[in-house]
Amino acid sequence: MIQPIVFVVVTIAAFGLAFVQYRRIRRNVLLGQDEAIGGPKSRRWRNMLLVAFGQKKMFKNWIPAIFHLFIYVAFLLTQIELIEILVDGVTGHHRIFAEPLGGFYTFLISFIEILSLLAFVATLVFLARRNLLKVPRFHKPEMKGWPFTDANLILYGEILLIIGIFSMNGADKVLQSLGAEGYHPTGDFAVSSWLGPALFGGLETGTLMVIERFGWWLHVLVVYAFLNYLPISKHLHILLAFPNTWFARLTPRGQMKNMPEIQKEVAAMMNPEAAASSTEPQEETMPLFGAGDVFHLSWRELLAAYTCTECGRCTAECPANITGKKLSPRKIMMDVRDRLEEVSKNIDSKDPKCFPENPQTPLPNRLGYDDGKSLFDYISREEIHACTTCNACVEACPVLINPLDIILQLRRYEILVESSGPSDWLPLFNSLENSQSAWAMSSPRDAWNQ
Amino acid sequence: MNRIPTMAELAAEGRQPEVLFWVGCAGSFDDRAQRVTRAFAELLQNAGVDFAILGQEESCTGDPARRAGNEFLFQMLAQQNVAVLNMYGVKKIVTACPHCFNTLKNEYPVLGGNYEVVHHTQFLLQLLKEGRLKVEGGSFRGKKITYHDSCYLGRVNGEYEAPRALLEALDADLVEMKRCRTKGLCCGAGGAQMWKEDEPGDKRINVERAEEALETGAAVVASNCPFCLTMISDGVKAKDKQDEVLVYDLAELILNSK
Ligand code: SF4
Ligand code: SF4
């Protein structure tokens, strides 16, 4: 009787804690600016099914894609087993679906077992790849410390989960063959029907029961720990890859977000009469000129920051990074997330220092939040200036993140709000303003046409 | 190349050409890119295309200003261009610069400028298919040529095939670089980098790309962008290979194939 009670308490605690954490993430994402979601639904479905569910972009590189797929599918299917675990846990039954499902149950569990075995191999390969092989993208400066530990932790967790599954099923198979009471036959599972006897054959019934329970609880606890670990980990992508690919921008890649306020102002400058007679009401709120902090990015970009898998495929393709510049598109995404987490902590602690009566920030945010810091405390000028807008990072990202959009908004903030930026650009701007061409030349534009 | 009429001249005669050739800042002012402009114009004239330029009424599209973050400047240039283009009732534009191509095609519609915009490699391929343009291929037959995908034609606008089809028409032996098509490495000029010094690093991007091009053993590097042309030429020079390996725009290759 004690087991179901413990189970219910642990389950409620795990889900309750998770609820609080995911609600916080939702709130943080919504700190961003509103952005309308345009484009046909059919293309969104396509993106989500192909890129998130089908992992299409992973398959640009087959070997990691296959191993990643093993872990991913095993993880998805293990959650089917979790349904039984939940029912068993609450009711105190043992494998409640075994009898009603019959042969199908055997098939299902066998399938999960085979995938778990493949996932086990994949996990070992990934551990070796991260820690022994020096794949450069895993050892960039932004991966030092927590991000590196984070990547390994999940792999250890996966191993624990698989140990749990096989101890549970293996011990069960041996108990069944001994005819122990309560362990009804389930048919032969693909892996544990030979692995079980090999590992646990000859043990006493009592010991076997302990092993079976140990495996069962290990399985449950790892899954619950996982659920609560995701919000602080890059592995949040398991969940967020779906909304992130669904909400990905569908406008042409080469189209930067238009700034209607500036468009209107310039139009008025160029045609003062038309503007004076216009009956359009003047905008009251202060317009956004680029982004200096997380509040100025769109919620979509904040969602992307939480979705980033920190895989570094973007950085590995970035021409600036390849040639030794400090810019790394992955770091841009990680910095946005870190800054957002900092803001989130301050908001939660209601730190009065962060809510001054008269905020200093030149750009609006709904909360009146101002801690005297900005995204530029995380991302240096040197980084954003090095970008060639080549879109290699955008092309590379397996979950449709666009680090370039964020870089360009930071550049806008620098030029439009701070009036700073690389001094090398001043002659360019001057010449564009005075002679409408990128170089100041004494000869006319069509001198070549003689 | 014969002198090309301007839109204003044609309008004075009450005529409208089939297509507007958008020259761009590099094509107008940069010595090297001017040669590409003339080569392309000559091809158009040979093919009997009815075209004109804006001449002194053309301004920068605003691409470098916008990507540097200077939206005011971009809007000023872009709105001025849209006004001029709409005044002449322009329907179709061809340009030899992928940055102009991208801005005209993707960023002007929101500002009220809707045109059919094609890149010169696409236009040349079209002329070839229609039989208006002949490629003899003599001088490049079997020659090893490698092709550099510009970011704004390739990755940004998804055109990888038209330039390659032109090389095929030259009967050249196309050897791909390690990083090509969607993975093509940038030349380092985009995003207004052309106008500033590099940030501190180990190497210049154009040198990295030039090294990759040299690795293929090709005698010619084909490009589709005036900025790539400059960058890769400089990279090849930095490796002291400018006498063995030549960097050309596709329009020049086609014109010189006879
Ligand atoms: S767009 Fe910028 S950040 Fe992205 S890969 Fe190119 S240079 Fe790097
Ligand atoms: S932005 Fe995309 S490609 Fe870059 S690290 Fe994050 S998930 Fe990977």
XYZ file of C-alpha atoms and ligand atoms in Angstrom:
724
model
C 0.000 0.000 0.000
C 2.908 2.287 0.753
C 4.215 2.256 -2.843
C 1.187 3.869 -4.538
C 1.142 6.618 -1.895
C 4.818 7.417 -2.362
C 4.302 7.276 -6.112
C 1.374 9.696 -6.071
C 3.240 12.145 -3.839
C 6.392 12.026 -5.972
C 4.358 12.375 -9.170
C 2.412 15.370 -7.940
C 5.600 17.026 -6.738
C 7.365 16.400 -10.057
C 4.533 17.711 -12.199
C 3.832 20.615 -9.851
C 7.422 21.783 -9.932
C 7.519 21.358 -13.697
C 4.344 23.388 -14.083
C 5.866 26.298 -12.196
C 9.010 26.175 -14.315
C 7.279 25.959 -17.684
C 4.920 28.747 -16.732
C 7.937 30.911 -15.985
C 9.415 30.162 -19.399
C 6.157 31.067 -21.076
C 6.078 34.339 -19.193
C 9.684 35.095 -20.169
C 9.027 34.427 -23.845
C 6.072 36.783 -23.716
C 8.302 39.577 -22.394
C 9.253 40.013 -26.051
C 7.495 42.272 -28.519
C 4.330 41.145 -30.237
C 4.894 39.904 -33.718
C 2.125 38.853 -36.043
C 2.389 35.358 -37.444
C 1.877 35.471 -41.183
C 2.006 32.976 -43.994
C -0.002 29.918 -44.913
C -0.644 27.243 -42.277
C 0.271 24.554 -44.777
C 3.855 25.792 -44.852
C 3.967 25.867 -41.065
C 2.756 22.275 -40.872
C 5.354 21.326 -43.433
C 8.137 22.994 -41.472
C 7.106 21.432 -38.196
C 6.599 17.934 -39.571
C 9.707 17.876 -41.747
C 12.159 19.829 -39.626
C 11.109 19.148 -36.027
C 9.432 15.775 -36.283
C 11.273 14.498 -39.348
C 14.604 16.130 -38.432
C 15.194 16.934 -42.080
C 17.990 19.407 -41.461
C 19.879 16.954 -39.271
C 20.296 14.724 -42.287
C 22.716 17.062 -43.975
C 25.212 14.995 -42.060
C 24.143 11.366 -41.933
C 26.134 9.788 -39.150
C 25.218 12.071 -36.241
C 21.701 12.304 -37.677
C 21.165 8.525 -37.423
C 22.483 8.300 -33.867
C 20.479 11.336 -32.844
C 17.412 9.722 -34.379
C 17.906 6.558 -32.269
C 17.944 8.573 -29.058
C 15.046 10.727 -30.162
C 12.751 7.875 -31.241
C 13.647 5.793 -28.195
C 12.851 8.776 -26.034
C 9.477 9.367 -27.722
C 8.430 5.728 -27.525
C 9.557 5.271 -23.946
C 6.877 7.789 -23.104
C 4.241 5.263 -24.243
C 5.565 2.942 -21.575
C 5.259 5.804 -19.137
C 1.479 5.699 -19.511
C 1.500 2.160 -18.130
C 3.908 3.170 -15.394
C 1.575 5.968 -14.312
C -1.460 3.681 -14.208
C 0.464 0.906 -12.429
C 1.964 3.377 -10.002
C -1.339 4.834 -8.916
C -3.387 1.635 -8.859
C -0.703 -0.696 -7.544
C -1.128 -3.076 -10.495
C 1.766 -4.723 -12.279
C 1.926 -4.253 -16.068
C -1.756 -3.566 -16.361
C -1.741 -3.500 -20.193
C 0.058 -6.839 -20.625
C -3.073 -8.986 -20.493
C -5.534 -6.881 -22.491
C -3.038 -6.066 -25.242
C -1.540 -9.575 -25.450
C 0.802 -10.048 -28.415
C 0.705 -6.373 -29.263
C 2.094 -5.591 -25.816
C 5.013 -7.927 -26.432
C 5.611 -6.262 -29.769
C 5.447 -2.760 -28.320
C 7.833 -3.423 -25.448
C 10.175 -5.309 -27.770
C 10.205 -2.336 -30.089
C 11.045 0.004 -27.224
C 13.771 -2.362 -26.089
C 15.428 -2.510 -29.489
C 15.351 1.259 -29.752
C 16.682 1.582 -26.221
C 19.583 -0.653 -27.149
C 20.294 1.465 -30.227
C 19.947 4.601 -28.116
C 22.435 3.103 -25.666
C 24.976 2.633 -28.434
C 24.253 6.139 -29.723
C 24.709 7.592 -26.241
C 28.117 5.972 -25.898
C 29.079 7.259 -29.345
C 27.949 10.768 -28.431
C 29.804 10.689 -25.113
C 32.950 9.631 -26.911
C 32.413 12.272 -29.585
C 31.962 15.039 -27.029
C 34.763 14.042 -24.722
C 37.372 12.123 -26.707
C 37.116 13.311 -30.305
C 37.968 16.953 -30.561
C 35.043 18.055 -32.708
C 35.831 21.793 -32.813
C 32.261 23.039 -32.517
C 31.917 21.387 -29.093
C 34.928 23.176 -27.683
C 34.398 26.830 -28.549
C 34.785 29.392 -25.732
C 31.016 29.690 -25.172
C 30.860 25.950 -24.412
C 33.082 26.126 -21.319
C 31.506 25.304 -17.970
C 27.811 24.632 -17.647
C 27.017 24.170 -21.362
C 29.614 21.421 -21.568
C 28.418 19.736 -18.368
C 24.838 20.090 -19.536
C 25.598 18.207 -22.748
C 27.174 15.329 -20.826
C 24.599 15.195 -18.033
C 21.800 14.367 -20.408
C 23.823 11.522 -21.867
C 24.438 10.085 -18.398
C 20.722 10.465 -17.720
C 19.947 8.532 -20.887
C 22.216 5.713 -19.734
C 20.492 5.589 -16.336
C 17.128 5.439 -18.071
C 18.218 2.526 -20.213
C 19.681 0.702 -17.197
C 16.314 1.199 -15.504
C 14.374 -0.224 -18.436
C 16.527 -3.314 -18.796
C 16.737 -4.109 -15.050
C 12.981 -3.780 -14.839
C 12.209 -5.927 -17.870
C 15.089 -8.370 -17.373
C 14.274 -9.178 -13.751
C 10.609 -9.453 -14.716
C 11.402 -12.044 -17.390
C 13.356 -14.195 -14.915
C 10.586 -13.868 -12.325
C 8.075 -14.976 -14.960
C 10.124 -18.060 -15.789
C 10.283 -18.922 -12.066
C 6.491 -18.662 -11.963
C 6.581 -16.013 -9.248
C 3.142 -14.797 -8.229
C 1.900 -11.543 -9.821
C 4.325 -11.710 -12.760
C 2.088 -12.907 -15.571
C 3.759 -13.969 -18.786
C 4.286 -11.203 -21.297
C 5.777 -13.161 -24.174
C 9.403 -12.828 -25.227
C 10.793 -9.303 -25.223
C 13.371 -8.741 -27.913
C 16.263 -7.872 -25.615
C 15.462 -8.667 -22.001
C 14.317 -12.220 -22.667
C 17.990 -13.087 -23.237
C 19.649 -10.217 -21.373
C 17.549 -10.881 -18.243
C 18.589 -14.515 -17.753
C 22.167 -13.655 -18.708
C 22.396 -10.970 -16.024
C 20.059 -12.144 -13.313
C 19.647 -15.910 -13.910
C 20.088 -17.977 -10.700
C 19.205 -15.119 -8.335
C 16.579 -15.626 -5.655
C 13.003 -14.474 -6.129
C 13.321 -11.836 -3.393
C 16.450 -10.306 -4.899
C 14.865 -10.315 -8.344
C 11.830 -8.475 -7.026
C 14.079 -5.811 -5.558
C 15.932 -5.450 -8.867
C 12.652 -5.204 -10.754
C 11.404 -2.447 -8.417
C 14.756 -0.704 -8.546
C 14.547 -0.586 -12.360
C 10.953 0.603 -12.279
C 11.653 3.429 -9.837
C 14.850 4.401 -11.597
C 12.882 4.717 -14.813
C 10.206 6.864 -13.172
C 12.617 9.079 -11.293
C 14.882 9.692 -14.268
C 11.897 10.757 -16.359
C 10.672 13.114 -13.635
C 14.121 14.538 -13.084
C 14.384 15.023 -16.814
C 11.106 16.910 -16.952
C 12.372 19.372 -14.370
C 15.858 19.557 -15.777
C 14.775 20.599 -19.273
C 13.919 24.201 -18.346
C 17.491 24.927 -17.310
C 19.055 22.915 -20.112
C 19.674 23.120 -23.824
C 17.555 19.972 -24.019
C 14.468 22.096 -23.857
C 14.659 21.777 -27.636
C 13.010 18.370 -27.327
C 9.785 20.240 -26.602
C 10.345 23.673 -28.109
C 11.609 22.508 -31.498
C 7.956 21.995 -32.405
C 6.588 25.485 -31.674
C 9.828 27.053 -32.882
C 9.640 25.453 -36.327
C 5.924 26.204 -36.473
C 6.453 29.900 -35.747
C 9.592 30.319 -37.886
C 9.437 33.344 -40.193
C 8.129 32.525 -43.654
C 9.109 35.813 -45.345
C 11.993 35.653 -47.857
C 15.375 35.192 -46.228
C 16.763 38.295 -47.855
C 14.047 40.561 -46.513
C 14.973 42.428 -43.369
C 12.103 43.399 -41.098
C 10.754 46.706 -42.306
C 10.568 49.635 -39.866
C 7.252 51.329 -40.668
C 7.867 54.320 -38.363
C 11.048 55.247 -40.200
C 9.430 54.504 -43.525
C 6.676 57.007 -42.717
C 9.047 59.620 -41.421
C 11.234 59.452 -44.505
C 8.182 59.523 -46.760
C 7.024 62.676 -44.972
C 10.454 64.246 -45.400
C 10.466 63.509 -49.112
C 6.951 64.718 -49.656
C 6.080 67.308 -47.009
C 2.806 68.490 -48.597
C 1.276 65.046 -48.715
C 2.349 64.388 -45.146
C 0.899 67.668 -43.838
C -2.493 66.974 -45.364
C -2.517 63.353 -44.150
C -5.283 62.660 -41.670
C -3.572 59.642 -40.136
C -3.340 60.006 -36.353
C 0.176 60.432 -34.983
C 1.595 57.453 -33.123
C 1.668 58.081 -29.395
C 4.043 55.373 -28.242
C 7.744 55.647 -28.774
C 8.769 53.413 -31.677
C 11.317 50.637 -31.331
C 14.619 51.310 -33.033
C 16.307 47.943 -33.136
C 17.054 45.937 -30.031
C 19.316 46.703 -27.091
C 17.717 44.247 -24.711
C 15.551 41.150 -24.663
C 12.362 43.204 -24.336
C 12.962 44.699 -27.768
C 13.286 41.385 -29.525
C 10.141 39.653 -30.675
C 8.712 36.828 -28.550
C 9.579 34.582 -31.443
C 13.267 35.341 -31.009
C 13.061 34.701 -27.276
C 11.369 31.374 -27.971
C 14.238 30.626 -30.355
C 16.774 31.374 -27.623
C 15.124 28.771 -25.373
C 14.969 26.340 -28.298
C 18.650 26.563 -29.243
C 20.263 23.133 -28.906
C 23.735 24.654 -28.571
C 24.827 22.244 -31.283
C 27.039 24.858 -32.931
C 26.179 23.891 -36.496
C 25.682 27.606 -37.138
C 29.039 28.541 -35.679
C 30.824 25.799 -37.614
C 29.582 27.383 -40.866
C 30.104 31.023 -39.870
C 32.822 32.610 -42.037
C 33.700 35.089 -39.299
C 34.112 32.352 -36.723
C 35.990 30.064 -39.113
C 38.592 32.778 -39.618
C 39.086 33.368 -35.916
C 36.789 36.308 -35.214
C 34.969 36.467 -31.906
C 31.510 36.238 -33.486
C 29.699 32.962 -32.914
C 25.999 32.811 -33.847
C 25.458 30.098 -31.237
C 26.823 32.421 -28.560
C 24.357 35.106 -29.687
C 21.478 32.713 -28.964
C 22.989 31.562 -25.662
C 23.550 35.167 -24.589
C 19.955 36.110 -25.308
C 18.812 33.198 -23.154
C 21.238 34.033 -20.348
C 20.183 37.673 -20.330
C 16.522 36.644 -20.347
C 17.150 34.330 -17.392
C 18.846 37.152 -15.502
C 15.877 39.443 -16.118
C 13.524 36.635 -15.132
C 15.276 36.135 -11.791
C 15.119 39.847 -11.024
C 11.461 40.009 -11.905
C 10.698 37.012 -9.694
C 12.606 38.446 -6.749
C 10.804 41.785 -7.334
C 14.119 43.516 -6.744
C 13.166 47.208 -6.288
C 16.488 48.255 -7.836
C 15.209 46.857 -11.131
C 11.985 48.842 -11.143
C 13.025 52.508 -10.852
C 10.393 55.223 -10.975
C 11.965 56.775 -14.050
C 13.662 54.086 -16.120
C 16.798 55.170 -17.972
C 16.469 52.778 -20.916
C 15.916 54.695 -24.148
C 13.571 52.055 -25.523
C 10.242 51.116 -23.977
C 9.456 47.931 -22.141
C 6.073 47.216 -20.697
C 7.286 46.475 -17.191
C 9.222 49.647 -16.455
C 12.093 47.255 -15.836
C 15.579 48.717 -15.792
C 18.528 47.049 -14.117
C 21.078 49.253 -15.821
C 22.206 46.364 -18.003
C 21.431 45.321 -21.548
C 22.181 42.663 -24.120
C 25.414 44.516 -24.824
C 26.707 43.363 -21.451
C 26.640 39.878 -22.963
C 27.263 40.480 -26.656
C 30.197 42.705 -27.561
C 30.296 45.201 -30.416
C 33.180 43.329 -31.925
C 30.936 40.301 -32.375
C 28.040 41.986 -34.141
C 30.358 44.039 -36.351
C 32.023 40.923 -37.724
C 28.874 39.509 -39.338
C 28.774 39.402 -43.150
C 25.018 38.625 -43.193
C 25.879 35.547 -45.244
C 22.981 33.488 -43.831
C 25.155 30.399 -43.346
C 23.992 30.171 -39.730
C 20.354 30.419 -40.790
C 20.833 27.680 -43.349
C 22.644 25.426 -40.888
C 20.278 25.507 -37.934
C 18.423 22.206 -37.492
C 15.530 23.891 -35.661
C 15.080 26.959 -37.898
C 16.640 29.560 -35.627
C 17.783 32.826 -37.233
C 20.687 34.339 -35.241
C 21.259 36.886 -38.019
C 17.935 38.623 -37.354
C 19.067 39.340 -33.817
C 22.503 40.565 -34.893
C 20.894 42.994 -37.343
C 18.552 44.365 -34.693
C 21.498 44.968 -32.386
C 23.231 46.838 -35.212
C 20.129 48.951 -35.714
C 20.085 49.858 -32.037
C 23.725 50.841 -32.176
C 23.285 53.132 -35.165
C 19.778 54.507 -34.597
C 19.653 54.852 -30.812
C 23.258 55.212 -29.752
C 24.571 56.831 -32.950
C 27.693 54.727 -32.609
C 28.943 51.786 -34.699
C 32.208 51.245 -36.575
C 33.774 54.551 -37.567
C 34.816 52.947 -40.861
C 31.195 53.165 -41.888
C 31.000 56.944 -41.621
C 32.473 57.637 -45.077
C 30.025 55.078 -46.491
C 27.071 56.771 -44.825
C 28.262 60.214 -45.872
C 28.711 59.238 -49.451
C 25.317 57.491 -49.527
C 23.701 60.574 -48.098
C 25.468 63.124 -50.271
C 25.938 61.342 -53.565
C 23.526 58.377 -53.290
C 26.321 55.970 -54.005
C 28.419 53.700 -51.843
C 31.639 55.433 -52.862
C 32.197 59.165 -53.164
C 33.392 59.612 -56.746
C 34.123 62.661 -58.798
C 33.010 61.071 -62.068
C 29.310 60.624 -62.817
C 27.588 57.300 -62.242
C 27.365 56.468 -65.929
C 30.911 57.449 -66.900
C 31.449 53.861 -68.054
C 28.686 54.269 -70.649
C 30.532 56.290 -73.283
C 29.770 47.963 -76.514
C 27.606 50.722 -77.962
C 26.316 53.485 -75.763
C 23.233 52.398 -73.828
C 20.202 54.709 -73.819
C 18.821 55.901 -70.500
C 15.231 55.538 -69.420
C 14.847 59.324 -69.612
C 15.996 59.392 -73.244
C 13.635 56.617 -74.225
C 10.773 58.194 -72.312
C 11.356 61.407 -74.255
C 10.805 59.372 -77.424
C 7.762 57.810 -75.856
C 9.419 54.382 -75.739
C 9.707 51.810 -72.981
C 12.380 49.116 -73.117
C 11.767 45.411 -72.513
C 13.989 45.464 -69.449
C 15.909 47.858 -67.215
C 19.558 47.047 -66.555
C 20.265 48.019 -62.932
C 23.986 48.692 -62.778
C 24.568 49.238 -59.057
C 27.349 51.185 -57.314
C 30.080 48.616 -57.836
C 29.171 48.124 -61.495
C 29.203 51.898 -61.988
C 32.303 52.980 -60.096
C 34.627 50.046 -59.429
C 37.136 49.625 -62.264
C 37.024 45.865 -62.206
C 33.238 45.688 -61.930
C 32.836 48.219 -64.756
C 34.407 45.667 -67.071
C 31.681 43.215 -66.046
C 29.028 45.856 -66.650
C 30.324 46.452 -70.159
C 30.654 42.745 -70.888
C 27.090 42.086 -69.810
C 25.782 45.085 -71.773
C 27.616 43.856 -74.854
C 26.028 40.421 -74.494
C 22.607 42.035 -74.231
C 23.284 44.102 -77.342
C 24.519 41.056 -79.247
C 21.363 39.223 -78.294
C 19.263 42.130 -79.493
C 17.690 42.806 -76.118
C 15.776 46.065 -75.885
C 17.120 47.575 -72.665
C 18.089 50.810 -70.964
C 19.761 52.071 -67.812
C 18.727 54.751 -65.345
C 22.070 56.481 -65.705
C 22.476 59.293 -63.218
C 18.970 58.727 -61.914
C 20.052 55.455 -60.319
C 20.972 55.487 -56.612
C 22.424 52.842 -54.357
C 19.660 50.330 -53.466
C 20.497 50.904 -49.804
C 21.613 47.345 -49.051
C 24.847 48.263 -47.250
C 23.137 50.995 -45.222
C 20.333 48.692 -44.137
C 22.639 45.864 -43.158
C 24.904 48.204 -41.262
C 21.818 49.163 -39.247
C 21.178 52.580 -40.798
C 17.507 52.254 -41.614
C 17.022 55.999 -42.197
C 19.545 56.020 -44.972
C 18.119 52.849 -46.450
C 14.601 54.254 -46.502
C 15.784 57.463 -48.130
C 17.605 55.661 -50.918
C 14.971 52.984 -51.383
C 11.997 55.332 -51.509
C 13.787 57.556 -53.972
C 14.550 54.565 -56.192
C 11.000 53.256 -55.980
C 9.703 56.686 -56.978
C 11.980 56.794 -60.033
C 11.240 53.200 -61.059
C 7.505 53.693 -60.717
C 7.651 56.980 -62.594
C 9.073 55.130 -65.612
C 6.613 52.285 -65.150
C 9.428 49.732 -64.931
C 8.212 46.119 -64.991
C 11.335 44.050 -65.357
C 14.824 44.619 -63.957
C 18.039 42.710 -64.568
C 21.144 43.306 -62.474
C 24.624 41.838 -62.248
C 24.831 42.412 -58.494
C 23.209 39.878 -56.133
C 22.871 42.501 -53.392
C 20.941 44.865 -55.665
C 19.011 41.827 -56.906
C 18.001 40.837 -53.385
C 17.015 44.302 -52.243
C 15.038 45.110 -55.394
C 13.325 41.731 -55.318
C 12.663 41.193 -51.629
C 12.760 44.550 -49.895
C 11.178 46.997 -52.329
C 7.712 45.397 -52.556
C 6.851 46.514 -49.005
C 7.771 50.041 -50.063
C 5.487 49.945 -53.074
C 8.029 48.782 -55.646
C 6.839 45.631 -57.401
C 8.989 44.441 -60.291
C 10.066 41.228 -61.874
C 13.727 41.090 -60.850
C 16.244 38.690 -62.369
C 19.916 38.184 -61.814
C 22.120 38.481 -64.883
C 23.077 34.802 -64.773
C 19.399 33.868 -64.883
C 18.795 36.311 -67.711
C 21.739 35.040 -69.722
C 20.571 31.471 -69.301
C 17.135 32.468 -70.519
C 18.637 34.148 -73.623
C 20.689 31.044 -74.236
C 17.654 28.788 -74.053
C 15.747 31.053 -76.417
C 18.624 30.882 -78.840
C 19.169 34.631 -78.736
C 22.612 34.195 -77.280
C 25.246 31.877 -78.759
C 28.032 30.390 -76.717
C 30.793 28.957 -78.836
C 32.703 27.697 -75.830
C 35.917 27.462 -77.829
C 38.378 28.955 -75.385
C 37.032 27.287 -72.250
C 36.318 23.800 -73.585
C 37.561 21.269 -71.047
C 39.185 23.957 -68.937
C 38.982 23.481 -65.181
C 36.737 26.182 -63.741
C 35.488 26.439 -60.197
C 32.383 28.398 -59.254
C 31.917 30.552 -56.171
C 28.308 30.783 -54.928
C 27.610 34.304 -53.738
C 25.547 34.331 -50.524
C 22.835 36.619 -51.850
C 22.209 34.665 -55.039
C 22.676 31.207 -53.526
C 21.738 30.793 -49.898
C 19.563 33.865 -49.688
C 17.651 33.502 -52.957
C 18.102 29.819 -53.690
C 19.664 30.160 -57.147
C 22.422 27.571 -57.490
C 21.687 26.167 -60.925
C 21.575 29.021 -63.462
C 25.267 29.959 -63.108
C 26.270 26.315 -63.251
C 24.170 25.801 -66.347
C 26.075 28.668 -68.004
C 29.374 26.998 -67.180
C 28.038 23.804 -68.669
C 27.180 25.717 -71.831
C 30.810 26.835 -71.975
C 31.752 23.171 -72.044
C 34.050 23.883 -69.120
C 35.089 21.237 -66.620
C 33.346 22.454 -63.462
C 35.207 21.464 -60.304
C 33.352 22.244 -57.075
C 35.014 23.611 -53.979
C 34.646 21.689 -50.711
C 32.105 24.225 -49.490
C 29.594 24.895 -52.240
C 25.905 25.493 -52.858
C 24.043 25.786 -49.512
C 27.356 25.472 -47.685
C 29.257 27.893 -49.900
C 31.649 30.061 -47.901
C 31.070 33.805 -47.974
C 33.741 35.969 -49.648
C 33.666 38.285 -46.629
C 32.190 41.435 -48.203
C 28.496 41.236 -47.303
C 26.735 43.096 -44.515
C 28.714 46.276 -45.320
C 32.009 44.531 -44.458
C 33.282 45.793 -47.811
C 33.565 49.270 -46.293
C 35.359 48.464 -43.059
C 38.422 46.790 -41.647
C 38.042 43.216 -40.386
C 37.572 42.518 -36.712
C 40.609 40.900 -35.086
C 41.017 37.263 -36.147
C 43.417 34.675 -37.558
C 42.791 35.266 -41.215
C 40.816 37.254 -43.742
C 37.692 35.490 -44.992
C 38.563 36.113 -48.648
C 41.951 34.460 -48.167
C 40.287 31.393 -46.649
C 37.952 31.232 -49.645
C 40.720 31.848 -52.173
C 42.742 29.016 -50.645
C 39.781 26.723 -51.092
C 39.407 27.803 -54.704
C 43.118 27.241 -55.332
C 42.885 23.750 -53.829
C 40.615 22.690 -56.685
C 43.431 23.270 -59.135
C 41.106 25.280 -61.380
C 42.582 27.856 -63.730
C 39.550 30.120 -63.481
C 37.294 31.104 -60.599
C 33.836 32.090 -61.831
C 31.842 34.585 -59.820
C 28.432 36.218 -60.114
C 28.909 39.222 -57.836
C 31.096 42.349 -58.094
C 32.011 42.145 -54.402
C 32.956 38.468 -54.540
C 34.989 39.306 -57.627
C 37.060 41.874 -55.730
C 37.373 39.770 -52.599
C 38.438 36.566 -54.315
C 40.824 38.391 -56.633
C 42.444 39.981 -53.575
C 42.591 36.586 -51.872
C 44.260 35.007 -54.887
C 46.705 37.918 -54.970
C 47.452 37.456 -51.274
C 48.497 33.899 -52.165
C 50.557 35.276 -55.042
C 48.682 33.211 -57.598
C 47.181 36.052 -59.661
C 49.180 35.045 -62.733
C 48.034 31.420 -62.752
C 44.468 31.705 -61.544
C 42.061 34.233 -63.018
C 38.872 35.453 -61.419
C 36.048 36.360 -63.795
C 32.395 37.131 -63.739
C 30.229 34.678 -65.683
C 29.242 37.391 -68.159
C 32.900 37.941 -69.029
C 33.463 34.224 -69.492
C 30.577 33.984 -71.919
C 31.647 37.050 -73.875
C 35.222 35.783 -74.084
C 34.343 32.232 -74.993
C 34.641 32.848 -78.699
S 25.134 35.562 -41.110
Fe 26.696 36.442 -39.738
S 26.590 35.157 -37.900
Fe 25.512 34.054 -39.505
S 27.071 32.716 -40.356
Fe 27.088 34.583 -41.622
S 28.639 35.896 -40.675
Fe 28.177 34.287 -39.186
S 21.192 28.393 -33.323
Fe 20.622 26.453 -34.260
S 22.521 25.725 -35.227
Fe 23.103 27.317 -33.792
S 23.601 26.212 -31.918
Fe 21.457 26.831 -31.739
S 20.338 25.072 -32.536
Fe 22.452 24.789 -33.196
